[in-house]
mmCIF file of N, CA and C in Angstrom:
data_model
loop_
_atom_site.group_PDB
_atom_site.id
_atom_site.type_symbol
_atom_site.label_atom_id
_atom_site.label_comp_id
_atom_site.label_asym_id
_atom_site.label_seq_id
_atom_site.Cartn_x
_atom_site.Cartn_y
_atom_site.Cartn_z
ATOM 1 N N UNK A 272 0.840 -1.177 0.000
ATOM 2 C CA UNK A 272 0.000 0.000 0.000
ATOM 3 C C UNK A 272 0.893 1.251 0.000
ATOM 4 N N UNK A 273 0.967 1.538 -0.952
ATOM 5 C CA UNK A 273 1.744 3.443 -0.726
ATOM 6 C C UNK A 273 0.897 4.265 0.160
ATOM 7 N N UNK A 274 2.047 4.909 0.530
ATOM 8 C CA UNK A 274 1.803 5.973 1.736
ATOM 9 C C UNK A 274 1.396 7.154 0.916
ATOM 10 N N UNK A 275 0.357 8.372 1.575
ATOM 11 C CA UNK A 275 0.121 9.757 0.943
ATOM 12 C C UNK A 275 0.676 10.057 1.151
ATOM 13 N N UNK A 276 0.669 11.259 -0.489
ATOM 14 C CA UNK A 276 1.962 12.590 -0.654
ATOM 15 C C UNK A 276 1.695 13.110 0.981
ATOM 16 N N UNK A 277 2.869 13.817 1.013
ATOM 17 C CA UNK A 277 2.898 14.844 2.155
ATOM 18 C C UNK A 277 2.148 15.918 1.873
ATOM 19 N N UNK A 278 1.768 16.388 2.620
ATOM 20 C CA UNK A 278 0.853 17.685 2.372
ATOM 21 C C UNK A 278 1.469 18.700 2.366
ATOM 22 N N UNK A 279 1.025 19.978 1.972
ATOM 23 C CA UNK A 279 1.467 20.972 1.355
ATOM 24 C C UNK A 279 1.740 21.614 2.750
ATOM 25 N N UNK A 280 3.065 23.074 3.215
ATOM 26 C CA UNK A 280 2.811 23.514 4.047
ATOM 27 C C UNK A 280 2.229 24.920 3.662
ATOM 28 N N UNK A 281 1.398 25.164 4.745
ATOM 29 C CA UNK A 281 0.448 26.575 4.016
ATOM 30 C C UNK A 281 1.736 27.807 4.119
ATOM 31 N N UNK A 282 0.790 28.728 2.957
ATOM 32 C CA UNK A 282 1.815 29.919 2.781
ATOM 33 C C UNK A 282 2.237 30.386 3.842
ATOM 34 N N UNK A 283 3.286 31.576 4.299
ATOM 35 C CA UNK A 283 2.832 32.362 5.588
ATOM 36 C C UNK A 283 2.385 33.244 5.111
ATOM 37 N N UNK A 284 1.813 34.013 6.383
ATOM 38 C CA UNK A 284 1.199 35.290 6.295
ATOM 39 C C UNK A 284 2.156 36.463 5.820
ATOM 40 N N UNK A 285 0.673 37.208 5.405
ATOM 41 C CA UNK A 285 1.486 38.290 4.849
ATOM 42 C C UNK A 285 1.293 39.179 6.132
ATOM 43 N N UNK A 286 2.439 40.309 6.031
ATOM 44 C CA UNK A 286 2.874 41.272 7.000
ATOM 45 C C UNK A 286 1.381 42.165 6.829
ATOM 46 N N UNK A 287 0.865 42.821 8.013
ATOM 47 C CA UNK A 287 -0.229 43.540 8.111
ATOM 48 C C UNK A 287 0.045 44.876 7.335
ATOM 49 N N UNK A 288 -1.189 45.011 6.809
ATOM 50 C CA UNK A 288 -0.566 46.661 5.712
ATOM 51 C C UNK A 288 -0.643 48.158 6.892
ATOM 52 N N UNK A 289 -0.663 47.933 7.601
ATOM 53 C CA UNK A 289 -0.984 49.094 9.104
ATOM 54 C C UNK A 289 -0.944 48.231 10.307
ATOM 55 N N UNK A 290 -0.024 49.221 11.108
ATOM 56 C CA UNK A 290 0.260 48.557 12.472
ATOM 57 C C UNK A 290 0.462 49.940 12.869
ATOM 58 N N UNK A 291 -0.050 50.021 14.471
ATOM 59 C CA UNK A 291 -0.047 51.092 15.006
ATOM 60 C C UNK A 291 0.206 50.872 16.652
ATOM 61 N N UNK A 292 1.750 50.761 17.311
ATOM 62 C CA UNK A 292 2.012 50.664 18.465
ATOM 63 C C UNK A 292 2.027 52.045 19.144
ATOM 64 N N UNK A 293 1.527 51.999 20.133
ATOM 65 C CA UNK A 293 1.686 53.295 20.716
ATOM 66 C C UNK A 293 1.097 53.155 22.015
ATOM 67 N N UNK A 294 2.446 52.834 23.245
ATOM 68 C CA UNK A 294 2.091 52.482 24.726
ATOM 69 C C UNK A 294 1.375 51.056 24.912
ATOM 70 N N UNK A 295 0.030 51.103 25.131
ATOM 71 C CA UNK A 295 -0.681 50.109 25.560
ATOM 72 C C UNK A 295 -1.420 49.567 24.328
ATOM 73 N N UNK A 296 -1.572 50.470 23.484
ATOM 74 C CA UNK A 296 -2.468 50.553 22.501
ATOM 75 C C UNK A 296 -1.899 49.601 21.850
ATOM 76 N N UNK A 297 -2.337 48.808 20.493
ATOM 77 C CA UNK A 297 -1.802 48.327 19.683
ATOM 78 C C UNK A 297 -3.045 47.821 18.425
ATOM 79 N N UNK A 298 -2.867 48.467 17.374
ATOM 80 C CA UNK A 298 -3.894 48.063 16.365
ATOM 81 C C UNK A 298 -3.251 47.688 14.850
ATOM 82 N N UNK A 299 -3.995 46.598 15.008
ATOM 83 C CA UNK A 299 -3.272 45.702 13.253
ATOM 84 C C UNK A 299 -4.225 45.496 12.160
ATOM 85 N N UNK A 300 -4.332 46.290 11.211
ATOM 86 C CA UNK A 300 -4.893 45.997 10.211
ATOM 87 C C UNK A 300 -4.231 45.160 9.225
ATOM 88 N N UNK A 301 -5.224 43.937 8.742
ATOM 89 C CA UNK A 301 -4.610 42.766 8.001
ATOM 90 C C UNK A 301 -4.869 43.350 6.654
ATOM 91 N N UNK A 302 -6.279 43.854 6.032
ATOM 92 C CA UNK A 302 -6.679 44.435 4.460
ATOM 93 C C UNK A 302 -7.834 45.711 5.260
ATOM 94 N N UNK A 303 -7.328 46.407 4.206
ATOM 95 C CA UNK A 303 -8.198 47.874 4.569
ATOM 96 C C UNK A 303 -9.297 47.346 3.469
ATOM 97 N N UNK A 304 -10.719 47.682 4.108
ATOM 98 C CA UNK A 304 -11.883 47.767 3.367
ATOM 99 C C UNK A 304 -11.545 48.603 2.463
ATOM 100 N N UNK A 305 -12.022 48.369 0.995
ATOM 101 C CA UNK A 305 -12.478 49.193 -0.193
ATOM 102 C C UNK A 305 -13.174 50.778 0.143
ATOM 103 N N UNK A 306 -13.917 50.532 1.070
ATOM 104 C CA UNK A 306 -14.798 51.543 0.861
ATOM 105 C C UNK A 306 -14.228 52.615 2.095
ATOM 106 N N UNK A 307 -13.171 52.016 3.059
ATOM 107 C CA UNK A 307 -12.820 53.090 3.850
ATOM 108 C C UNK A 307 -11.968 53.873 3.097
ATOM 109 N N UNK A 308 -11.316 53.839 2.193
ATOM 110 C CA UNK A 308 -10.230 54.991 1.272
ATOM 111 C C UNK A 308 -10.844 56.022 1.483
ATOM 112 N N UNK A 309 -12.124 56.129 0.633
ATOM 113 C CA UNK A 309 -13.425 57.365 0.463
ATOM 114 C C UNK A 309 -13.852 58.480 1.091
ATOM 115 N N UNK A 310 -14.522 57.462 2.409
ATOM 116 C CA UNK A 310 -14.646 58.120 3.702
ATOM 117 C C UNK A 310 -13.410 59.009 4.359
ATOM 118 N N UNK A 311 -12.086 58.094 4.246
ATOM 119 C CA UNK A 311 -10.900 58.802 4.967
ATOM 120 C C UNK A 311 -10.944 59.957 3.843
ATOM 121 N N UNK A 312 -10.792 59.857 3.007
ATOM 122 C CA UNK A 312 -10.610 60.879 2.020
ATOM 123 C C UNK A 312 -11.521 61.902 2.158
ATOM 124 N N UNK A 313 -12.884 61.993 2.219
ATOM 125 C CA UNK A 313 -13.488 62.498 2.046
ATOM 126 C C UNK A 313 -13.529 63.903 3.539
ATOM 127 N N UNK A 314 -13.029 62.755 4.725
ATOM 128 C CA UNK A 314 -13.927 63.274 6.205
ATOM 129 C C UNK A 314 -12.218 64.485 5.591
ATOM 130 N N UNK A 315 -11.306 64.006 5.379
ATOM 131 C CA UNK A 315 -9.808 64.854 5.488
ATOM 132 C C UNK A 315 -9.803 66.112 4.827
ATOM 133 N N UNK A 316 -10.262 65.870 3.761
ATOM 134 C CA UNK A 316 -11.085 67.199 2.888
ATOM 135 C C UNK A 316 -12.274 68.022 3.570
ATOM 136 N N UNK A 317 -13.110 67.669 4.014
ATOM 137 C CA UNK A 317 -13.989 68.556 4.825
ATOM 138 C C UNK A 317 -12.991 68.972 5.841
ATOM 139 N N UNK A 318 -12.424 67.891 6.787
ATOM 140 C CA UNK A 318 -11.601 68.515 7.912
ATOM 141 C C UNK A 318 -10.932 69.968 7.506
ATOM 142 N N UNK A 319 -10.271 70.016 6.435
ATOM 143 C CA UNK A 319 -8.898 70.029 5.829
ATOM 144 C C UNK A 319 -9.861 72.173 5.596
ATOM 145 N N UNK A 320 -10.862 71.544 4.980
ATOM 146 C CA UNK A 320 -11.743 72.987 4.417
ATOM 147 C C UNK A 320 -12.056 73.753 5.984
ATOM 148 N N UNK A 321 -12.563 72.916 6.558
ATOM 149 C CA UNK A 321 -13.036 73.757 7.934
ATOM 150 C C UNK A 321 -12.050 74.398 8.586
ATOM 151 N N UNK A 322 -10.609 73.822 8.776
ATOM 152 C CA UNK A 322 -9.646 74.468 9.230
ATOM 153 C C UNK A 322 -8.908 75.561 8.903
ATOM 154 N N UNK A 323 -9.202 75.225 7.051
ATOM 155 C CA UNK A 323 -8.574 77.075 6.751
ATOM 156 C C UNK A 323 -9.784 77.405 6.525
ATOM 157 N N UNK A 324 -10.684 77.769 6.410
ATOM 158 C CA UNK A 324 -11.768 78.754 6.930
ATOM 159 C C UNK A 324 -11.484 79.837 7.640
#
């Protein structure tokens, strides 16, 4: 009776595209949603207008 192939070892991970250490805090984003670009974009531009006002 032959023995099964060995199995594959899984990829590794990929490095998080945002990491944010700071003290206690610590936040890891693995994939940024599609649709947050927009919003960030968008709220930075209003911000951005209200401040030179």
């Amino acid at each position: 009776m032959a023995s099964a192939p060995p199995r594959p070892t899984p990829p590794h991970s990929a490095p998080p595209q945002f990491e944010l250490r700071c003290g206690g805090l610590h936040v890891t984003v693995q994939r940024v949603p599609v649709w947050l670009v927009p919003l960030v974009t968008t709220a930075g531009g209003i911000g951005a207008a209200w401040w030179a006002r």
